[in-house]
Amino acid sequence: MRRFLTPGWLGLHALALVLCGAFLGFGWWQFDRAQGGNDRSWAYTFEWPIFAIFVIVMWVKMIRDERAGVRPAPRTIEEPAEAEVKREIIRQQEEADPALAAYNRYLARLNSESRGRG
């Protein structure tokens, strides 16, 4: 349980409390406006507490994931077989048309150089 008392987690706990308090406060404010005759505020009276519930659900999910040791999935997953298939396709295309292969290598080089500048 000490891992939930680190500065990062304390910040998340504080953020969850502030957001829930703010959302419930906004809901109460809209309820007062709705009772004053603003019909549109009735929808917001129920919407803001739903946002607070969402914050609580996500906070609980983050804690459960941390306790279970769940880590975020990598952004890109490339199977070894997929890379092998791509290389084979490229090799076959280069054998079929060497001029096109040279042009594609030129475009790939330009693309990699432009990424280095950005």
Tab-separated table of N, CA and C in Angstrom:
chain	number	residue	atom	x	y	z
A	1	MET	N	0.810	-1.199	0.000
A	1	MET	CA	0.000	0.000	0.000
A	1	MET	C	0.853	1.262	0.000
A	2	ARG	N	2.125	1.126	0.304
A	2	ARG	CA	2.982	2.311	0.307
A	2	ARG	C	3.150	2.906	-1.084
A	3	ARG	N	3.004	2.075	-2.100
A	3	ARG	CA	3.173	2.598	-3.462
A	3	ARG	C	2.097	3.624	-3.816
A	4	PHE	N	0.976	3.613	-3.096
A	4	PHE	CA	-0.079	4.587	-3.341
A	4	PHE	C	0.131	5.877	-2.558
A	5	LEU	N	1.252	5.942	-1.838
A	5	LEU	CA	1.584	7.155	-1.094
A	5	LEU	C	2.790	7.872	-1.698
A	6	THR	N	3.159	7.499	-2.914
A	6	THR	CA	4.248	8.192	-3.596
A	6	THR	C	3.726	9.538	-4.113
A	7	PRO	N	4.626	10.456	-4.423
A	7	PRO	CA	4.166	11.775	-4.891
A	7	PRO	C	3.241	11.701	-6.113
A	8	GLY	N	3.527	10.820	-7.044
A	8	GLY	CA	2.672	10.705	-8.224
A	8	GLY	C	1.265	10.244	-7.867
A	9	TRP	N	1.182	9.232	-7.006
A	9	TRP	CA	-0.130	8.738	-6.602
A	9	TRP	C	-0.855	9.737	-5.724
A	10	LEU	N	-0.130	10.430	-4.852
A	10	LEU	CA	-0.787	11.448	-4.026
A	10	LEU	C	-1.382	12.547	-4.904
A	11	GLY	N	-0.668	12.881	-5.975
A	11	GLY	CA	-1.197	13.855	-6.921
A	11	GLY	C	-2.461	13.352	-7.601
A	12	LEU	N	-2.467	12.064	-7.974
A	12	LEU	CA	-3.664	11.493	-8.595
A	12	LEU	C	-4.836	11.447	-7.616
A	13	HIS	N	-4.555	11.102	-6.350
A	13	HIS	CA	-5.617	11.092	-5.341
A	13	HIS	C	-6.197	12.500	-5.179
A	14	ALA	N	-5.305	13.486	-5.093
A	14	ALA	CA	-5.760	14.865	-4.927
A	14	ALA	C	-6.561	15.325	-6.146
A	15	LEU	N	-6.083	14.976	-7.316
A	15	LEU	CA	-6.797	15.353	-8.539
A	15	LEU	C	-8.189	14.731	-8.567
A	16	ALA	N	-8.287	13.459	-8.192
A	16	ALA	CA	-9.593	12.789	-8.174
A	16	ALA	C	-10.529	13.469	-7.189
A	17	LEU	N	-10.019	13.816	-6.006
A	17	LEU	CA	-10.866	14.482	-5.012
A	17	LEU	C	-11.312	15.863	-5.489
A	18	VAL	N	-10.394	16.617	-6.067
A	18	VAL	CA	-10.734	17.963	-6.547
A	18	VAL	C	-11.764	17.882	-7.674
A	19	LEU	N	-11.538	16.959	-8.621
A	19	LEU	CA	-12.487	16.833	-9.729
A	19	LEU	C	-13.865	16.406	-9.241
A	20	CYS	N	-13.898	15.418	-8.346
A	20	CYS	CA	-15.205	14.974	-7.829
A	20	CYS	C	-15.907	16.112	-7.101
A	21	GLY	N	-15.180	16.816	-6.258
A	21	GLY	CA	-15.777	17.943	-5.546
A	21	GLY	C	-16.275	19.028	-6.488
A	22	ALA	N	-15.462	19.337	-7.497
A	22	ALA	CA	-15.861	20.368	-8.460
A	22	ALA	C	-17.086	19.931	-9.252
A	23	PHE	N	-17.091	18.694	-9.714
A	23	PHE	CA	-18.217	18.218	-10.510
A	23	PHE	C	-19.496	18.175	-9.690
A	24	LEU	N	-19.404	17.739	-8.441
A	24	LEU	CA	-20.595	17.725	-7.591
A	24	LEU	C	-21.052	19.152	-7.286
A	25	GLY	N	-20.085	20.053	-7.109
A	25	GLY	CA	-20.424	21.460	-6.893
A	25	GLY	C	-21.111	22.068	-8.098
A	26	PHE	N	-20.615	21.741	-9.285
A	26	PHE	CA	-21.266	22.226	-10.505
A	26	PHE	C	-22.681	21.667	-10.622
A	27	GLY	N	-22.845	20.411	-10.247
A	27	GLY	CA	-24.186	19.813	-10.278
A	27	GLY	C	-25.140	20.522	-9.333
A	28	TRP	N	-24.649	20.850	-8.128
A	28	TRP	CA	-25.488	21.569	-7.165
A	28	TRP	C	-25.842	22.966	-7.677
A	29	TRP	N	-24.845	23.615	-8.285
A	29	TRP	CA	-25.074	24.949	-8.846
A	29	TRP	C	-26.139	24.882	-9.949
A	30	GLN	N	-26.065	23.865	-10.808
A	30	GLN	CA	-27.063	23.724	-11.872
A	30	GLN	C	-28.439	23.387	-11.290
A	31	PHE	N	-28.458	22.640	-10.195
A	31	PHE	CA	-29.728	22.324	-9.542
A	31	PHE	C	-30.382	23.600	-9.021
A	32	ASP	N	-29.578	24.477	-8.431
A	32	ASP	CA	-30.121	25.761	-7.960
A	32	ASP	C	-30.656	26.590	-9.127
A	33	ARG	N	-29.935	26.604	-10.231
A	33	ARG	CA	-30.390	27.345	-11.403
A	33	ARG	C	-31.662	26.732	-11.981
A	34	ALA	N	-31.738	25.389	-11.969
A	34	ALA	CA	-32.924	24.718	-12.505
A	34	ALA	C	-34.153	25.036	-11.658
A	35	GLN	N	-33.968	25.086	-10.344
A	35	GLN	CA	-35.099	25.431	-9.479
A	35	GLN	C	-35.512	26.883	-9.655
A	36	GLY	N	-34.585	27.699	-10.146
A	36	GLY	CA	-34.887	29.100	-10.394
A	36	GLY	C	-35.606	29.340	-11.708
A	37	GLY	N	-35.837	28.287	-12.472
A	37	GLY	CA	-36.597	28.454	-13.700
A	37	GLY	C	-35.828	28.181	-14.974
A	38	ASN	N	-34.554	27.879	-14.894
A	38	ASN	CA	-33.760	27.591	-16.084
A	38	ASN	C	-33.936	26.103	-16.434
A	39	ASP	N	-34.757	25.826	-17.417
A	39	ASP	CA	-35.079	24.436	-17.755
A	39	ASP	C	-33.880	23.654	-18.288
A	40	ARG	N	-32.989	24.317	-18.992
A	40	ARG	CA	-31.822	23.629	-19.540
A	40	ARG	C	-30.919	23.092	-18.431
A	41	SER	N	-30.929	23.724	-17.284
A	41	SER	CA	-30.058	23.311	-16.190
A	41	SER	C	-30.444	21.956	-15.609
A	42	TRP	N	-31.659	21.492	-15.862
A	42	TRP	CA	-32.046	20.172	-15.343
A	42	TRP	C	-31.159	19.078	-15.922
A	43	ALA	N	-30.819	19.180	-17.189
A	43	ALA	CA	-29.939	18.169	-17.795
A	43	ALA	C	-28.560	18.209	-17.157
A	44	TYR	N	-28.042	19.422	-16.934
A	44	TYR	CA	-26.720	19.547	-16.327
A	44	TYR	C	-26.732	19.109	-14.866
A	45	THR	N	-27.860	19.204	-14.221
A	45	THR	CA	-27.975	18.758	-12.832
A	45	THR	C	-27.623	17.278	-12.720
A	46	PHE	N	-27.969	16.508	-13.736
A	46	PHE	CA	-27.665	15.075	-13.707
A	46	PHE	C	-26.348	14.747	-14.408
A	47	GLU	N	-25.935	15.610	-15.309
A	47	GLU	CA	-24.714	15.350	-16.065
A	47	GLU	C	-23.463	15.477	-15.200
A	48	TRP	N	-23.371	16.527	-14.399
A	48	TRP	CA	-22.169	16.746	-13.599
A	48	TRP	C	-21.901	15.626	-12.597
A	49	PRO	N	-22.893	15.116	-11.881
A	49	PRO	CA	-22.607	13.974	-11.000
A	49	PRO	C	-22.162	12.724	-11.765
A	50	ILE	N	-22.636	12.557	-13.000
A	50	ILE	CA	-22.172	11.423	-13.809
A	50	ILE	C	-20.677	11.570	-14.094
A	51	PHE	N	-20.229	12.791	-14.350
A	51	PHE	CA	-18.794	13.023	-14.536
A	51	PHE	C	-18.020	12.654	-13.270
A	52	ALA	N	-18.563	12.997	-12.114
A	52	ALA	CA	-17.899	12.653	-10.853
A	52	ALA	C	-17.823	11.137	-10.692
A	53	ILE	N	-18.872	10.443	-11.041
A	53	ILE	CA	-18.857	8.977	-10.962
A	53	ILE	C	-17.817	8.404	-11.911
A	54	PHE	N	-17.693	8.986	-13.089
A	54	PHE	CA	-16.684	8.529	-14.045
A	54	PHE	C	-15.276	8.682	-13.463
A	55	VAL	N	-15.007	9.800	-12.803
A	55	VAL	CA	-13.696	10.003	-12.182
A	55	VAL	C	-13.441	8.922	-11.142
A	56	ILE	N	-14.442	8.623	-10.340
A	56	ILE	CA	-14.274	7.597	-9.299
A	56	ILE	C	-14.018	6.233	-9.928
A	57	VAL	N	-14.769	5.892	-10.959
A	57	VAL	CA	-14.584	4.602	-11.626
A	57	VAL	C	-13.176	4.489	-12.198
A	58	MET	N	-12.689	5.533	-12.853
A	58	MET	CA	-11.349	5.486	-13.434
A	58	MET	C	-10.270	5.442	-12.350
A	59	TRP	N	-10.487	6.127	-11.247
A	59	TRP	CA	-9.535	6.118	-10.137
A	59	TRP	C	-9.443	4.707	-9.551
A	60	VAL	N	-10.591	4.072	-9.350
A	60	VAL	CA	-10.599	2.699	-8.828
A	60	VAL	C	-9.931	1.755	-9.818
A	61	LYS	N	-10.192	1.939	-11.116
A	61	LYS	CA	-9.568	1.087	-12.133
A	61	LYS	C	-8.052	1.238	-12.115
A	62	MET	N	-7.563	2.460	-11.967
A	62	MET	CA	-6.116	2.676	-11.920
A	62	MET	C	-5.502	1.984	-10.706
A	63	ILE	N	-6.175	2.047	-9.582
A	63	ILE	CA	-5.658	1.395	-8.375
A	63	ILE	C	-5.658	-0.119	-8.558
A	64	ARG	N	-6.730	-0.675	-9.087
A	64	ARG	CA	-6.791	-2.126	-9.312
A	64	ARG	C	-5.721	-2.577	-10.297
A	65	ASP	N	-5.527	-1.807	-11.366
A	65	ASP	CA	-4.491	-2.159	-12.338
A	65	ASP	C	-3.105	-2.119	-11.707
A	66	GLU	N	-2.861	-1.147	-10.875
A	66	GLU	CA	-1.562	-1.046	-10.204
A	66	GLU	C	-1.345	-2.222	-9.260
A	67	ARG	N	-2.363	-2.596	-8.519
A	67	ARG	CA	-2.239	-3.723	-7.591
A	67	ARG	C	-2.047	-5.041	-8.338
A	68	ALA	N	-2.679	-5.164	-9.515
A	68	ALA	CA	-2.558	-6.395	-10.303
A	68	ALA	C	-1.283	-6.420	-11.137
A	69	GLY	N	-0.576	-5.303	-11.193
A	69	GLY	CA	0.660	-5.243	-11.972
A	69	GLY	C	0.433	-5.092	-13.458
A	70	VAL	N	-0.727	-4.593	-13.850
A	70	VAL	CA	-1.033	-4.403	-15.267
A	70	VAL	C	-0.240	-3.213	-15.782
A	71	ARG	N	0.436	-3.417	-16.888
A	71	ARG	CA	1.202	-2.344	-17.530
A	71	ARG	C	0.548	-2.011	-18.861
A	72	PRO	N	0.659	-0.761	-19.312
A	72	PRO	CA	0.078	-0.409	-20.612
A	72	PRO	C	0.728	-1.217	-21.727
A	73	ALA	N	-0.072	-1.562	-22.717
A	73	ALA	CA	0.439	-2.321	-23.863
A	73	ALA	C	1.349	-1.425	-24.699
A	74	PRO	N	2.339	-2.022	-25.352
A	74	PRO	CA	3.180	-1.213	-26.234
A	74	PRO	C	2.343	-0.596	-27.349
A	75	ARG	N	2.800	0.538	-27.840
A	75	ARG	CA	2.035	1.258	-28.859
A	75	ARG	C	1.968	0.496	-30.176
A	76	THR	N	3.071	-0.079	-30.588
A	76	THR	CA	3.064	-0.843	-31.829
A	76	THR	C	3.595	-2.237	-31.537
A	77	ILE	N	2.895	-3.206	-32.028
A	77	ILE	CA	3.323	-4.588	-31.872
A	77	ILE	C	3.531	-5.135	-33.275
A	78	GLU	N	4.738	-5.535	-33.540
A	78	GLU	CA	5.029	-6.118	-34.840
A	78	GLU	C	5.478	-7.552	-34.611
A	79	GLU	N	4.729	-8.449	-35.163
A	79	GLU	CA	5.052	-9.858	-35.042
A	79	GLU	C	6.284	-10.151	-35.897
A	80	PRO	N	7.160	-11.023	-35.433
A	80	PRO	CA	8.337	-11.359	-36.247
A	80	PRO	C	7.961	-11.883	-37.618
A	81	ALA	N	6.904	-12.671	-37.701
A	81	ALA	CA	6.490	-13.205	-39.004
A	81	ALA	C	6.042	-12.084	-39.926
A	82	GLU	N	5.397	-11.067	-39.359
A	82	GLU	CA	4.931	-9.949	-40.182
A	82	GLU	C	6.115	-9.208	-40.803
A	83	ALA	N	7.155	-8.984	-40.035
A	83	ALA	CA	8.342	-8.305	-40.561
A	83	ALA	C	8.997	-9.154	-41.645
A	84	GLU	N	9.025	-10.462	-41.431
A	84	GLU	CA	9.614	-11.361	-42.423
A	84	GLU	C	8.821	-11.327	-43.730
A	85	VAL	N	7.514	-11.322	-43.631
A	85	VAL	CA	6.668	-11.273	-44.820
A	85	VAL	C	6.885	-9.959	-45.566
A	86	LYS	N	6.966	-8.849	-44.828
A	86	LYS	CA	7.206	-7.550	-45.468
A	86	LYS	C	8.533	-7.546	-46.220
A	87	ARG	N	9.587	-8.081	-45.590
A	87	ARG	CA	10.891	-8.122	-46.260
A	87	ARG	C	10.838	-8.974	-47.522
A	88	GLU	N	10.119	-10.086	-47.475
A	88	GLU	CA	10.015	-10.960	-48.649
A	88	GLU	C	9.262	-10.266	-49.788
A	89	ILE	N	8.209	-9.561	-49.466
A	89	ILE	CA	7.454	-8.834	-50.495
A	89	ILE	C	8.329	-7.763	-51.132
A	90	ILE	N	9.052	-7.025	-50.303
A	90	ILE	CA	9.944	-5.987	-50.827
A	90	ILE	C	11.018	-6.604	-51.724
A	91	ARG	N	11.591	-7.738	-51.301
A	91	ARG	CA	12.626	-8.402	-52.096
A	91	ARG	C	12.076	-8.827	-53.457
A	92	GLN	N	10.869	-9.383	-53.468
A	92	GLN	CA	10.269	-9.817	-54.735
A	92	GLN	C	10.000	-8.626	-55.653
A	93	GLN	N	9.526	-7.519	-55.096
A	93	GLN	CA	9.257	-6.337	-55.915
A	93	GLN	C	10.542	-5.741	-56.463
A	94	GLU	N	11.612	-5.773	-55.669
A	94	GLU	CA	12.885	-5.238	-56.140
A	94	GLU	C	13.453	-6.082	-57.275
A	95	GLU	N	13.255	-7.388	-57.212
A	95	GLU	CA	13.730	-8.247	-58.289
A	95	GLU	C	12.929	-8.012	-59.577
A	96	ALA	N	11.634	-7.734	-59.433
A	96	ALA	CA	10.776	-7.559	-60.604
A	96	ALA	C	11.070	-6.258	-61.343
A	97	ASP	N	11.356	-5.188	-60.604
A	97	ASP	CA	11.569	-3.883	-61.245
A	97	ASP	C	12.652	-3.121	-60.477
A	98	PRO	N	13.919	-3.272	-60.883
A	98	PRO	CA	15.015	-2.608	-60.166
A	98	PRO	C	14.913	-1.082	-60.168
A	99	ALA	N	14.395	-0.496	-61.249
A	99	ALA	CA	14.271	0.965	-61.306
A	99	ALA	C	13.260	1.453	-60.272
A	100	LEU	N	12.141	0.752	-60.170
A	100	LEU	CA	11.128	1.113	-59.178
A	100	LEU	C	11.674	0.919	-57.764
A	101	ALA	N	12.452	-0.136	-57.566
A	101	ALA	CA	13.048	-0.391	-56.254
A	101	ALA	C	14.007	0.743	-55.876
A	102	ALA	N	14.806	1.197	-56.848
A	102	ALA	CA	15.734	2.295	-56.569
A	102	ALA	C	14.962	3.563	-56.215
A	103	TYR	N	13.876	3.829	-56.935
A	103	TYR	CA	13.058	5.005	-56.652
A	103	TYR	C	12.423	4.907	-55.262
A	104	ASN	N	11.931	3.733	-54.884
A	104	ASN	CA	11.345	3.544	-53.561
A	104	ASN	C	12.378	3.730	-52.455
A	105	ARG	N	13.609	3.262	-52.679
A	105	ARG	CA	14.677	3.485	-51.691
A	105	ARG	C	14.974	4.981	-51.553
A	106	TYR	N	14.976	5.686	-52.695
A	106	TYR	CA	15.190	7.135	-52.680
A	106	TYR	C	14.098	7.835	-51.864
A	107	LEU	N	12.829	7.462	-52.084
A	107	LEU	CA	11.727	8.056	-51.322
A	107	LEU	C	11.832	7.723	-49.834
A	108	ALA	N	12.219	6.501	-49.518
A	108	ALA	CA	12.370	6.107	-48.113
A	108	ALA	C	13.470	6.926	-47.448
A	109	ARG	N	14.584	7.159	-48.193
A	109	ARG	CA	15.663	7.973	-47.637
A	109	ARG	C	15.196	9.406	-47.397
A	110	LEU	N	14.475	9.989	-48.342
A	110	LEU	CA	13.945	11.338	-48.156
A	110	LEU	C	13.005	11.403	-46.956
A	111	ASN	N	12.166	10.401	-46.797
A	111	ASN	CA	11.236	10.351	-45.675
A	111	ASN	C	11.981	10.278	-44.350
A	112	SER	N	13.017	9.451	-44.284
A	112	SER	CA	13.761	9.332	-43.027
A	112	SER	C	14.526	10.618	-42.722
A	113	GLU	N	15.033	11.303	-43.768
A	113	GLU	CA	15.737	12.572	-43.545
A	113	GLU	C	14.772	13.659	-43.064
A	114	SER	N	13.571	13.679	-43.609
A	114	SER	CA	12.612	14.709	-43.192
A	114	SER	C	12.138	14.471	-41.765
A	115	ARG	N	12.068	13.243	-41.317
A	115	ARG	CA	11.689	12.949	-39.924
A	115	ARG	C	12.783	13.382	-38.957
A	116	GLY	N	14.026	13.312	-39.413
A	116	GLY	CA	15.140	13.719	-38.556
A	116	GLY	C	15.145	15.208	-38.292
A	117	ARG	N	14.624	16.004	-39.208
A	117	ARG	CA	14.601	17.456	-39.047
A	117	ARG	C	13.485	17.924	-38.140
A	118	GLY	N	12.340	17.194	-38.144
A	118	GLY	CA	11.139	17.642	-37.456
A	118	GLY	C	11.223	17.443	-35.999
